[in-house]
Short mmCIF file of C-alpha atoms in Angstrom, two decimals:
data_model
loop_
_atom_site.label_atom_id
_atom_site.label_comp_id
_atom_site.label_asym_id
_atom_site.label_seq_id
_atom_site.Cartn_x
_atom_site.Cartn_y
_atom_site.Cartn_z
CA MET A 1 21.18 102.28 153.90
CA THR A 2 21.95 106.00 152.46
CA SER A 3 18.81 108.24 152.05
CA ARG A 4 18.41 110.52 149.29
CA TYR A 5 19.69 114.04 148.80
CA SER A 6 17.27 116.88 147.76
CA GLY A 7 16.49 120.23 148.19
CA LEU A 8 14.05 119.65 150.63
CA ARG A 9 16.19 117.66 152.73
CA VAL A 10 18.64 120.63 152.78
CA ILE A 11 15.70 122.58 154.59
CA LYS A 12 14.37 119.92 156.26
CA GLU A 13 18.02 119.21 158.03
CA ALA A 14 18.76 123.09 158.51
CA LEU A 15 15.21 123.53 161.08
CA THR A 16 16.28 120.46 162.90
CA GLY A 17 20.04 121.40 163.77
CA HIS A 18 21.62 119.01 160.93
CA LYS A 19 21.17 116.06 163.16
CA GLY A 20 20.00 113.59 160.64
CA TRP A 21 22.72 113.66 158.21
CA ARG A 22 24.42 109.79 158.67
CA PRO A 23 27.77 109.02 156.76
CA ALA A 24 27.45 108.55 153.09
CA TRP A 25 29.14 104.96 153.10
CA ARG A 26 29.59 102.29 155.33
CA GLU A 27 33.25 100.97 157.10
CA PRO A 28 33.38 97.40 156.24
CA ASP A 29 35.39 95.09 157.26
CA PRO A 30 36.40 93.16 154.45
CA LYS A 31 34.36 89.44 153.93
CA PRO A 32 36.75 86.06 152.54
CA TYR A 33 35.58 86.38 148.96
CA TYR A 34 34.03 88.71 146.53
CA ASP A 35 32.71 87.90 142.80
CA ILE A 36 34.33 91.44 141.53
CA ILE A 37 37.49 93.07 143.59
CA ILE A 38 38.46 96.21 142.29
CA ILE A 39 42.00 98.11 143.46
CA GLY A 40 41.91 101.65 143.33
CA GLY A 41 39.59 103.88 145.40
CA GLY A 42 39.76 106.56 142.79
CA GLY A 43 37.47 107.91 140.21
CA HIS A 44 37.98 105.48 138.01
CA GLY A 45 37.33 102.44 140.51
CA LEU A 46 34.38 103.28 142.25
CA ALA A 47 32.95 104.25 139.12
CA THR A 48 32.98 101.29 137.81
CA ALA A 49 31.83 99.50 140.96
CA HIS A 50 28.60 102.16 141.03
CA TYR A 51 28.36 100.77 137.24
CA LEU A 52 29.15 97.12 138.07
CA ALA A 53 25.92 97.22 140.56
CA LYS A 54 23.47 99.49 138.61
CA ILE A 55 24.01 98.58 135.15
CA TYR A 56 25.29 95.26 135.48
CA GLY A 57 23.81 93.78 138.95
CA GLN A 58 26.74 92.88 139.85
CA SER A 59 26.80 93.31 143.93
CA ASN A 60 29.13 91.11 145.86
CA VAL A 61 32.06 93.61 144.88
CA ALA A 62 34.61 95.55 147.33
CA VAL A 63 37.17 98.40 146.22
CA ILE A 64 40.24 98.27 147.82
CA GLU A 65 42.01 101.73 148.59
CA LYS A 66 45.40 101.89 150.07
CA GLY A 67 44.72 105.34 151.72
CA TRP A 68 41.43 107.51 151.79
CA ILE A 69 39.15 107.31 148.82
CA GLY A 70 39.90 109.64 146.11
CA GLY A 71 43.66 110.98 147.50
CA GLY A 72 45.16 109.98 144.62
CA ASN A 73 44.61 111.95 141.24
CA VAL A 74 40.92 112.51 141.45
CA GLY A 75 42.02 114.67 143.90
CA ARG A 76 45.01 116.35 142.19
CA ASN A 77 43.52 117.11 138.19
CA THR A 78 42.02 120.38 136.96
CA THR A 79 38.84 119.28 136.85
CA ILE A 80 38.61 119.86 133.03
CA ILE A 81 35.64 117.68 131.36
CA ARG A 82 35.56 117.52 127.29
CA SER A 83 35.68 115.00 124.25
CA ASN A 84 37.27 116.72 121.75
CA TYR A 85 39.84 113.85 120.16
CA LEU A 86 40.67 113.60 116.88
CA LEU A 87 40.88 109.30 116.00
CA ASP A 88 38.04 107.25 115.83
CA GLY A 89 39.77 104.85 118.62
CA ASN A 90 39.27 107.76 120.95
CA GLU A 91 36.46 109.99 120.23
CA PRO A 92 33.22 107.78 120.78
CA PHE A 93 34.53 107.04 124.35
CA TYR A 94 35.51 110.45 125.83
CA GLU A 95 32.10 111.53 123.41
CA HIS A 96 30.10 108.99 125.86
CA SER A 97 32.13 109.88 129.06
CA LEU A 98 30.68 113.82 128.60
CA LYS A 99 26.94 112.20 127.76
CA LEU A 100 27.56 110.52 131.39
CA TRP A 101 28.78 113.96 132.49
CA GLU A 102 25.87 115.48 131.47
CA GLY A 103 23.75 113.03 133.68
CA LEU A 104 25.58 112.40 136.97
CA GLU A 105 24.14 114.21 139.26
CA GLN A 106 21.25 112.90 138.12
CA ASP A 107 22.17 109.27 138.08
CA LEU A 108 24.16 109.54 141.59
CA ASN A 109 21.65 111.42 143.56
CA TYR A 110 25.37 113.98 144.21
CA ASN A 111 25.98 117.63 143.42
CA ALA A 112 29.47 117.12 141.41
CA MET A 113 28.67 120.49 139.94
CA VAL A 114 29.32 119.68 136.28
CA SER A 115 29.66 123.06 134.77
CA GLN A 116 29.37 122.78 131.10
CA ARG A 117 31.02 126.30 130.86
CA GLY A 118 33.07 125.47 127.56
CA ILE A 119 36.51 125.08 126.52
CA ILE A 120 38.10 126.75 123.68
CA ASN A 121 41.28 125.38 122.04
CA LEU A 122 43.54 128.34 120.85
CA ILE A 123 44.11 128.48 117.19
CA HIS A 124 47.74 130.50 116.50
CA SER A 125 48.80 130.06 112.61
CA ASP A 126 47.10 128.90 109.92
CA SER A 127 48.26 125.02 109.40
CA GLN A 128 46.68 124.51 112.70
CA ARG A 129 43.58 126.43 111.58
CA ASP A 130 43.32 123.48 109.16
CA ALA A 131 44.02 120.92 111.82
CA TYR A 132 41.36 122.16 114.14
CA ILE A 133 38.98 122.24 111.58
CA ARG A 134 39.72 118.58 110.78
CA ARG A 135 39.32 117.78 114.43
CA GLY A 136 36.10 119.53 114.88
CA ASN A 137 34.78 117.72 111.87
CA ALA A 138 35.76 114.04 113.16
CA MET A 139 34.57 115.28 116.26
CA ARG A 140 30.85 115.98 115.12
CA LEU A 141 31.04 113.01 112.40
CA ASN A 142 30.39 110.96 116.62
CA GLY A 143 28.25 112.24 117.69
CA ALA A 144 30.53 115.76 119.89
CA ASP A 145 29.68 119.53 119.14
CA ALA A 146 32.61 121.58 118.12
CA GLU A 147 32.07 125.33 116.56
CA TYR A 148 35.46 127.39 114.75
CA LEU A 149 35.55 130.60 115.93
CA ASP A 150 37.17 133.24 113.88
CA GLU A 151 39.24 135.99 115.49
CA ALA A 152 36.94 138.20 116.04
CA ALA A 153 34.61 135.38 118.07
CA VAL A 154 37.02 134.89 120.29
CA ARG A 155 38.04 138.29 120.79
CA LYS A 156 34.90 139.10 121.83
CA GLU A 157 34.05 135.85 124.25
CA TYR A 158 38.14 136.35 125.34
CA PRO A 159 38.73 139.83 125.41
CA PHE A 160 41.87 139.62 127.62
CA LEU A 161 43.78 137.52 125.55
CA ASN A 162 46.89 138.38 124.30
CA PHE A 163 46.22 138.59 120.47
CA ASN A 164 48.80 139.87 119.17
CA ASP A 165 51.60 138.20 120.40
CA ALA A 166 54.84 138.69 118.34
CA ARG A 167 55.07 134.51 117.67
CA PHE A 168 51.98 133.30 118.40
CA PRO A 169 49.48 135.64 117.89
CA ILE A 170 45.99 134.33 118.20
CA LYS A 171 43.89 133.75 115.15
CA GLY A 172 40.70 132.22 116.04
CA GLY A 173 39.56 129.16 118.36
CA LEU A 174 37.68 125.40 118.37
CA ALA A 175 34.85 125.83 120.92
CA GLN A 176 33.65 122.59 122.67
CA ARG A 177 30.42 124.18 124.24
CA ARG A 178 29.45 121.09 126.55
CA GLY A 179 32.61 120.96 127.41
CA GLY A 180 33.30 122.51 131.43
CA THR A 181 35.11 121.44 134.49
CA VAL A 182 33.39 119.59 137.61
CA ARG A 183 34.19 119.86 141.01
CA HIS A 184 36.74 116.38 141.30
CA ASP A 185 36.47 115.23 144.88
CA ALA A 186 32.46 115.32 144.51
CA VAL A 187 32.98 112.41 141.53
CA ALA A 188 34.78 110.12 144.03
CA TRP A 189 32.45 110.44 146.98
CA GLY A 190 29.13 110.39 144.49
CA TYR A 191 30.39 107.24 143.13
CA ALA A 192 31.17 106.05 146.41
CA ARG A 193 28.46 106.92 148.62
CA SER A 194 26.32 105.29 144.99
CA ALA A 195 28.45 102.44 145.08
CA ASP A 196 28.06 101.71 149.01
CA SER A 197 24.15 102.21 148.81
CA GLN A 198 24.01 98.93 146.17
CA GLY A 199 25.77 96.77 148.71
CA VAL A 200 29.63 97.42 147.44
CA ASP A 201 31.89 97.06 150.04
CA ILE A 202 34.58 100.03 150.18
CA LEU A 203 37.51 99.30 151.93
CA GLN A 204 39.85 101.88 152.74
CA ASN A 205 43.32 102.02 154.21
CA CYS A 206 43.91 98.66 152.45
CA GLU A 207 46.97 97.84 150.26
CA VAL A 208 47.16 95.41 147.93
CA THR A 209 50.87 93.59 148.80
CA GLY A 210 50.47 90.66 145.97
CA PHE A 211 48.37 88.65 143.97
CA ARG A 212 47.21 84.92 144.55
CA ILE A 213 48.07 83.38 140.71
CA ASP A 214 47.77 79.44 140.76
CA GLY A 215 48.00 77.77 137.73
CA GLY A 216 47.65 81.49 135.39
CA VAL A 217 44.84 81.80 137.72
CA CYS A 218 44.40 85.16 139.60
CA LYS A 219 42.31 83.74 142.73
CA GLY A 220 42.30 87.08 144.96
CA VAL A 221 45.08 89.70 146.39
CA GLU A 222 46.93 90.20 149.25
CA THR A 223 46.11 93.02 151.38
CA SER A 224 47.38 94.93 154.16
CA ARG A 225 44.39 93.36 156.13
CA GLY A 226 44.59 89.70 155.30
CA PHE A 227 44.19 87.47 152.14
CA ILE A 228 40.91 88.59 150.15
CA GLY A 229 39.45 85.94 147.63
CA ALA A 230 37.74 87.24 144.18
CA GLY A 231 36.67 85.41 141.00
CA LYS A 232 37.98 88.61 139.09
CA VAL A 233 40.15 91.19 140.19
CA GLY A 234 39.90 94.45 138.69
CA CYS A 235 43.18 96.81 138.70
CA ALA A 236 42.61 100.77 138.62
CA VAL A 237 45.29 102.46 139.94
CA ALA A 238 46.61 105.04 137.32
CA GLY A 239 50.04 106.52 137.96
CA ASN A 240 50.81 103.39 139.85
CA SER A 241 50.38 100.37 137.81
CA GLY A 242 53.69 99.83 137.07
CA LYS A 243 54.02 99.32 140.80
CA LEU A 244 51.07 97.06 141.18
CA MET A 245 51.41 94.93 138.01
CA SER A 246 55.45 94.03 138.89
CA MET A 247 53.28 91.92 141.97
CA ALA A 248 52.00 90.13 138.92
CA GLU A 249 55.17 89.71 136.72
CA MET A 250 53.84 92.10 134.43
CA ARG A 251 55.56 95.07 132.11
CA LEU A 252 53.74 97.52 130.59
CA PRO A 253 53.99 99.71 127.79
CA ILE A 254 53.82 102.47 130.54
CA GLU A 255 55.53 105.06 132.29
CA SER A 256 55.24 106.94 135.66
CA HIS A 257 55.38 110.67 135.35
CA VAL A 258 55.23 114.08 137.41
CA LEU A 259 52.49 115.92 136.74
CA GLN A 260 52.09 119.39 138.12
CA ALA A 261 49.04 121.77 138.41
CA PHE A 262 48.80 125.28 140.11
CA VAL A 263 46.14 127.49 141.93
CA SER A 264 46.37 131.42 142.32
CA GLU A 265 44.15 133.13 145.18
CA GLY A 266 40.81 133.71 144.37
CA LEU A 267 39.62 136.11 142.61
CA LYS A 268 36.64 137.73 140.98
CA PRO A 269 35.32 136.08 137.59
CA VAL A 270 37.29 136.12 135.37
CA LEU A 271 37.32 133.45 133.44
CA PRO A 272 34.02 132.79 131.35
CA GLY A 273 34.98 129.15 130.21
CA VAL A 274 38.60 126.99 130.20
CA ILE A 275 40.96 127.79 127.80
CA THR A 276 43.94 125.64 126.52
CA PHE A 277 47.25 127.58 124.54
CA GLY A 278 47.75 126.35 120.88
CA ALA A 279 51.39 126.55 120.76
CA GLY A 280 52.85 125.82 124.16
CA HIS A 281 51.02 123.54 126.56
CA PHE A 282 48.82 125.60 128.87
CA TYR A 283 45.12 125.09 130.26
CA VAL A 284 43.38 127.49 132.81
CA SER A 285 40.03 127.66 134.38
CA GLN A 286 38.57 129.35 136.97
CA SER A 287 37.29 127.54 139.87
CA ASP A 288 33.64 128.60 141.71
CA LYS A 289 36.26 129.75 144.33
CA GLY A 290 37.65 132.17 142.78
CA GLY A 291 41.33 130.75 141.80
CA LEU A 292 42.67 129.97 138.60
CA VAL A 293 43.42 126.67 137.85
CA PHE A 294 46.21 125.44 135.86
CA GLY A 295 48.73 123.49 134.56
CA GLY A 296 51.24 122.65 131.86
CA ASP A 297 53.26 119.69 130.67
CA ILE A 298 54.48 116.22 132.33
CA ASP A 299 58.75 117.33 134.57
CA GLY A 300 59.32 114.80 131.87
CA TYR A 301 61.32 111.89 133.36
CA ASN A 302 59.94 108.83 135.30
CA SER A 303 58.72 109.46 139.34
CA TYR A 304 56.63 108.16 141.61
CA ALA A 305 57.06 110.96 143.64
CA GLN A 306 53.71 113.69 143.57
CA ARG A 307 56.02 116.85 143.79
CA GLY A 308 57.77 117.79 140.79
CA ASN A 309 60.67 120.40 139.92
CA LEU A 310 60.55 124.16 139.54
CA PRO A 311 62.08 124.53 135.94
CA VAL A 312 58.31 122.93 134.75
CA VAL A 313 56.99 125.63 137.34
CA GLU A 314 58.52 128.77 135.30
CA ASP A 315 57.22 126.78 131.64
CA VAL A 316 53.97 126.80 132.91
CA CYS A 317 54.02 129.99 133.71
CA GLU A 318 55.69 131.36 131.05
CA SER A 319 52.80 130.31 128.46
CA GLY A 320 50.28 131.75 130.85
CA MET A 321 52.01 134.75 130.28
CA ALA A 322 52.58 134.47 126.73
CA ILE A 323 48.39 133.86 126.22
CA MET A 324 46.53 136.04 128.89
CA PRO A 325 49.00 138.75 130.59
CA MET A 326 46.81 139.96 133.72
CA ILE A 327 47.84 135.96 134.79
CA GLY A 328 50.72 137.52 135.89
CA ARG A 329 49.04 139.86 138.37
CA ALA A 330 47.56 136.94 140.79
CA ARG A 331 49.78 135.62 143.36
CA LEU A 332 49.91 131.85 142.79
CA LEU A 333 48.30 130.07 145.72
CA ARG A 334 49.03 126.41 145.78
CA MET A 335 51.10 123.99 143.37
CA TRP A 336 51.15 120.55 143.49
CA GLY A 337 52.06 117.17 141.68
CA GLY A 338 50.39 113.63 140.61
CA ILE A 339 51.46 110.50 139.24
CA MET A 340 50.58 109.96 135.42
CA ASP A 341 50.49 106.57 134.23
CA MET A 342 51.90 107.67 130.47
CA SER A 343 51.26 105.41 128.04
CA MET A 344 53.56 104.31 124.97
CA ASP A 345 51.15 105.96 122.17
CA GLY A 346 49.08 108.74 124.51
CA SER A 347 45.98 106.56 124.92
CA PRO A 348 44.87 104.64 127.95
CA ILE A 349 44.91 100.29 128.11
CA ILE A 350 41.20 98.84 129.52
CA ASP A 351 41.53 94.97 128.49
CA ARG A 352 42.40 91.64 130.22
CA THR A 353 45.80 90.59 130.73
CA HIS A 354 47.62 87.18 130.10
CA ILE A 355 46.36 85.85 133.79
CA ASP A 356 42.84 84.68 133.80
CA GLY A 357 40.39 86.59 136.03
CA LEU A 358 42.91 89.47 136.26
CA TYR A 359 41.96 92.63 134.85
CA PHE A 360 43.76 96.03 133.83
CA ASN A 361 42.71 99.79 133.58
CA GLY A 362 45.25 102.26 132.93
CA GLY A 363 47.79 104.35 131.20
CA TRP A 364 45.39 107.17 131.53
CA CYS A 365 48.36 109.89 130.83
CA TYR A 366 46.80 113.27 131.96
CA GLY A 367 43.70 112.63 130.85
CA GLY A 368 41.95 110.63 132.93
CA PHE A 369 39.44 112.72 134.44
CA LYS A 370 37.40 113.71 132.06
CA ALA A 371 37.17 109.67 131.23
CA THR A 372 36.14 108.93 134.33
CA PRO A 373 32.58 108.18 133.67
CA ALA A 374 33.25 106.14 130.45
CA SER A 375 36.18 104.39 132.13
CA GLY A 376 34.47 103.08 135.24
CA PHE A 377 31.39 102.10 132.40
CA ALA A 378 33.70 100.41 130.47
CA PHE A 379 35.76 98.72 132.64
CA ALA A 380 32.34 97.20 134.61
CA HIS A 381 31.16 96.14 131.27
CA LEU A 382 34.88 93.94 130.96
CA LEU A 383 34.27 92.53 134.27
CA ALA A 384 30.80 92.13 133.99
CA LEU A 385 30.56 90.42 130.60
CA ASP A 386 34.16 89.30 129.49
CA GLU A 387 33.89 91.76 126.58
CA PRO A 388 34.99 95.21 125.62
CA HIS A 389 32.66 97.79 125.93
CA GLN A 390 31.98 98.90 122.22
CA THR A 391 33.20 102.00 123.21
CA ALA A 392 36.70 100.79 124.18
CA LYS A 393 37.02 98.32 122.06
CA ALA A 394 40.64 99.95 120.73
CA TYR A 395 42.02 99.90 124.26
CA ARG A 396 44.00 96.51 123.86
CA PHE A 397 47.47 95.85 125.13
CA ASP A 398 48.27 94.16 121.95
CA ARG A 399 48.08 97.50 119.92
CA PHE A 400 51.85 97.88 120.07
CA ALA A 401 52.30 94.26 118.63
CA THR A 402 49.97 94.50 115.98
CA GLY A 403 50.66 98.48 115.07
CA HIS A 404 47.16 99.35 116.29
CA MET A 405 48.44 102.66 117.99
CA ILE A 406 46.00 105.05 119.24
CA ASP A 407 48.68 108.45 119.00
CA GLU A 408 46.61 111.59 118.93
CA LYS A 409 50.10 113.73 118.78
CA GLY A 410 51.45 111.17 116.34
CA MET A 411 54.83 110.83 119.41
CA GLY A 412 55.80 107.82 119.10
CA ASN A 413 57.00 105.57 121.70
CA GLN A 414 57.97 108.64 124.11
CA PRO A 415 55.87 108.68 126.63
CA ASN A 416 57.05 111.45 127.77
CA LEU A 417 56.03 113.72 124.41
CA HIS A 418 52.50 112.70 124.50
CA MET B 1 67.38 118.72 139.62
CA LEU B 2 71.26 118.67 139.49
CA ILE B 3 73.06 116.57 137.73
CA ASN B 4 76.42 116.06 137.96
CA HIS B 5 77.95 115.05 134.35
CA PRO B 6 81.02 112.85 135.01
CA LEU B 7 83.39 115.68 132.75
CA LEU B 8 81.36 118.97 133.44
CA GLY B 9 80.30 118.62 137.21
CA PRO B 10 77.64 119.29 138.57
CA ARG B 11 74.77 120.48 135.68
CA ASP B 12 71.39 121.52 135.69
CA SER B 13 68.91 119.16 135.04
CA SER B 14 66.91 121.35 132.56
CA GLU B 15 70.39 121.51 130.23
CA PHE B 16 69.56 118.31 129.24
CA ILE B 17 66.66 116.18 127.53
CA TYR B 18 65.08 112.64 129.00
CA LEU B 19 64.97 109.40 126.73
CA GLY B 20 64.04 106.72 129.35
CA ASP B 21 65.26 103.93 131.24
CA ALA B 22 68.55 103.15 130.24
CA THR B 23 67.76 99.26 128.57
CA LEU B 24 67.16 101.15 125.74
CA ILE B 25 70.96 100.78 124.82
CA ASP B 26 70.15 96.62 124.76
CA ARG B 27 68.86 97.27 121.27
CA PRO B 28 68.20 93.18 120.35
CA ASP B 29 70.67 92.09 117.74
CA PRO B 30 68.81 92.99 113.98
CA GLU B 31 69.92 89.45 112.47
CA THR B 32 68.02 87.02 115.47
CA ALA B 33 65.60 89.14 117.03
CA SER B 34 62.02 88.16 116.56
CA ALA B 35 59.14 90.34 116.51
CA GLN B 36 58.34 89.70 120.27
CA ASP B 37 61.49 91.06 120.84
CA TRP B 38 61.46 93.99 118.76
CA HIS B 39 58.17 94.82 120.88
CA ASP B 40 59.45 94.23 124.27
CA TYR B 41 61.95 96.80 123.38
CA ALA B 42 60.39 99.10 121.96
CA TYR B 43 57.14 98.61 123.99
CA LEU B 44 57.76 97.51 127.64
CA ARG B 45 59.40 99.07 130.60
CA ASP B 46 59.61 97.99 134.22
CA ASN B 47 58.95 101.31 135.64
CA PRO B 48 60.46 100.73 139.12
CA ALA B 49 59.55 102.86 142.41
CA GLY B 50 62.92 103.15 143.22
CA PRO B 51 66.68 103.35 141.57
CA HIS B 52 66.10 103.99 137.97
CA ARG B 53 68.97 103.64 135.32
CA GLU B 54 67.93 106.18 132.35
CA LEU B 55 69.21 108.03 129.25
CA TRP B 56 69.87 111.93 129.63
CA PHE B 57 71.18 113.74 126.60
CA HIS B 58 73.23 116.84 127.66
CA GLU B 59 71.63 118.80 124.99
CA ALA B 60 72.75 122.59 125.94
CA GLY B 61 76.22 121.35 126.69
CA ASP B 62 78.65 118.82 125.50
CA ARG B 63 76.16 116.91 123.82
CA SER B 64 76.99 113.59 125.41
CA TRP B 65 75.07 111.12 126.76
CA LEU B 66 74.67 109.72 130.11
CA VAL B 67 73.62 106.65 132.31
CA VAL B 68 72.06 108.21 135.45
CA THR B 69 71.06 106.28 138.49
CA ARG B 70 68.08 108.20 140.49
CA ASN B 71 64.94 107.20 142.59
CA THR B 72 62.00 107.74 141.22
CA VAL B 73 60.87 108.09 144.63
CA THR B 74 62.90 110.59 146.66
CA HIS B 75 64.57 112.48 142.73
CA GLU B 76 68.18 111.64 144.49
CA ILE B 77 70.97 110.74 142.25
CA THR B 78 73.19 107.98 143.05
CA SER B 79 76.01 107.85 139.85
CA VAL B 80 75.78 109.26 136.76
CA GLU B 81 78.10 107.69 133.77
CA LEU B 82 79.01 108.38 130.50
CA ALA B 83 76.45 106.46 127.95
CA ARG B 84 79.64 105.51 125.79
CA ASP B 85 81.37 104.23 128.57
CA VAL B 86 78.07 102.53 130.31
CA ALA B 87 77.67 100.62 126.65
CA ARG B 88 81.04 99.51 125.89
CA SER B 89 81.14 98.16 129.02
CA GLN B 90 78.07 95.73 127.71
CA GLY B 91 79.78 94.88 124.88
CA ARG B 92 78.28 96.94 122.52
CA SER B 93 80.45 97.93 119.50
CA LYS B 94 83.17 100.85 119.20
#
């Protein structure tokens, strides 16, 4: 069993040569059968395991991961948390997530560096002001916080922005003070440690090669470490959902796309919170190490390669220069790509499949990180009780057939525009 | 990425707009298709990791639609055809 972390423990270990630290989770061999198997040892899969054990009393659970845990999108995102959505299908879910973020470190006994430094969406026109105030009202109706800032208030907090840009002058902003950033790797590690200490087996280097489906019922998974039987199998592999679910002969309302992210060299503190550009796709924050972490649009074509191409690099940097010209003085240190499940309406899916015992969590587009706790919570609820969690009732496969799409941007079934 | 346009030769991919899977050419017959057929056509995709036939529009060029066969794991492009020719060879009208 894992021992508790605390300030006192750090002092004690410092005085005794750090000899008391133990691995944060076990490396067990697969058992022949689990009540529930979760495919995907990323943020969502590990969070699901944690809440299954902690809230729903399920401990005969395994998380299986083809590589090492936290090596996919939970380690590749821009670490932003927020709950500033408009639509009823989304906002209660993301607000639930933000509330879980606020209590995450106490819940996990793990320092995930949750920093509620605030997020601001910039406003560049009168019609955009109306739209953002409407969104702010929708957020407040769902118990989230939102605050409209006029130009003077934005100038006071972010004096370095380019307010007088000829095409996109900054006329205000919609702020969510409870938004912010989280140390993303620590989220995976914290959930893993907590799940493991409650009896969940985390099986790394264990790649799923197929499902065993018998008479329309999923009996388990074939893996690179042999067959593992299961009462229920939950898939949480966003980015690779198409690849995985094709093994169950399912076609999804999802395309895989590559999204790039960027970090500059370390700088002294310059950005107080998270800033997003309202007239292009650009978001930026400053990490605790000092690097400016930023990103923009997806590259826009189907891809399973975890790297993008140069036109989007240029586009993102142009957007950065448009709102924050001082970013041009910083040197780009690194850039990388991650694979997104881009769904047909820009919203996720947490649902049963038509195969008994097979459950699906995916379609997170490029908003999966902030959703990690609520996604795990809702997926655990679905796996344990066979009914959707109240915050995730709208995230169904059949919404495309019934006309209940959750399309925040109103783009229709064109995944690369969401 | 460079797309080797059948008429114009190699062109930078930034001149193009991406639509998606080339199965979008195979629109169901409005006379006979069921609601389920339309749902599958509009919303479901194979989304393969590997060779993928897809539609690109040469917006900043000659405004032709192309069917590009590209590997989604390596981004390597192995064939480029005019979508017009592909559609006709599949029996679509004129």
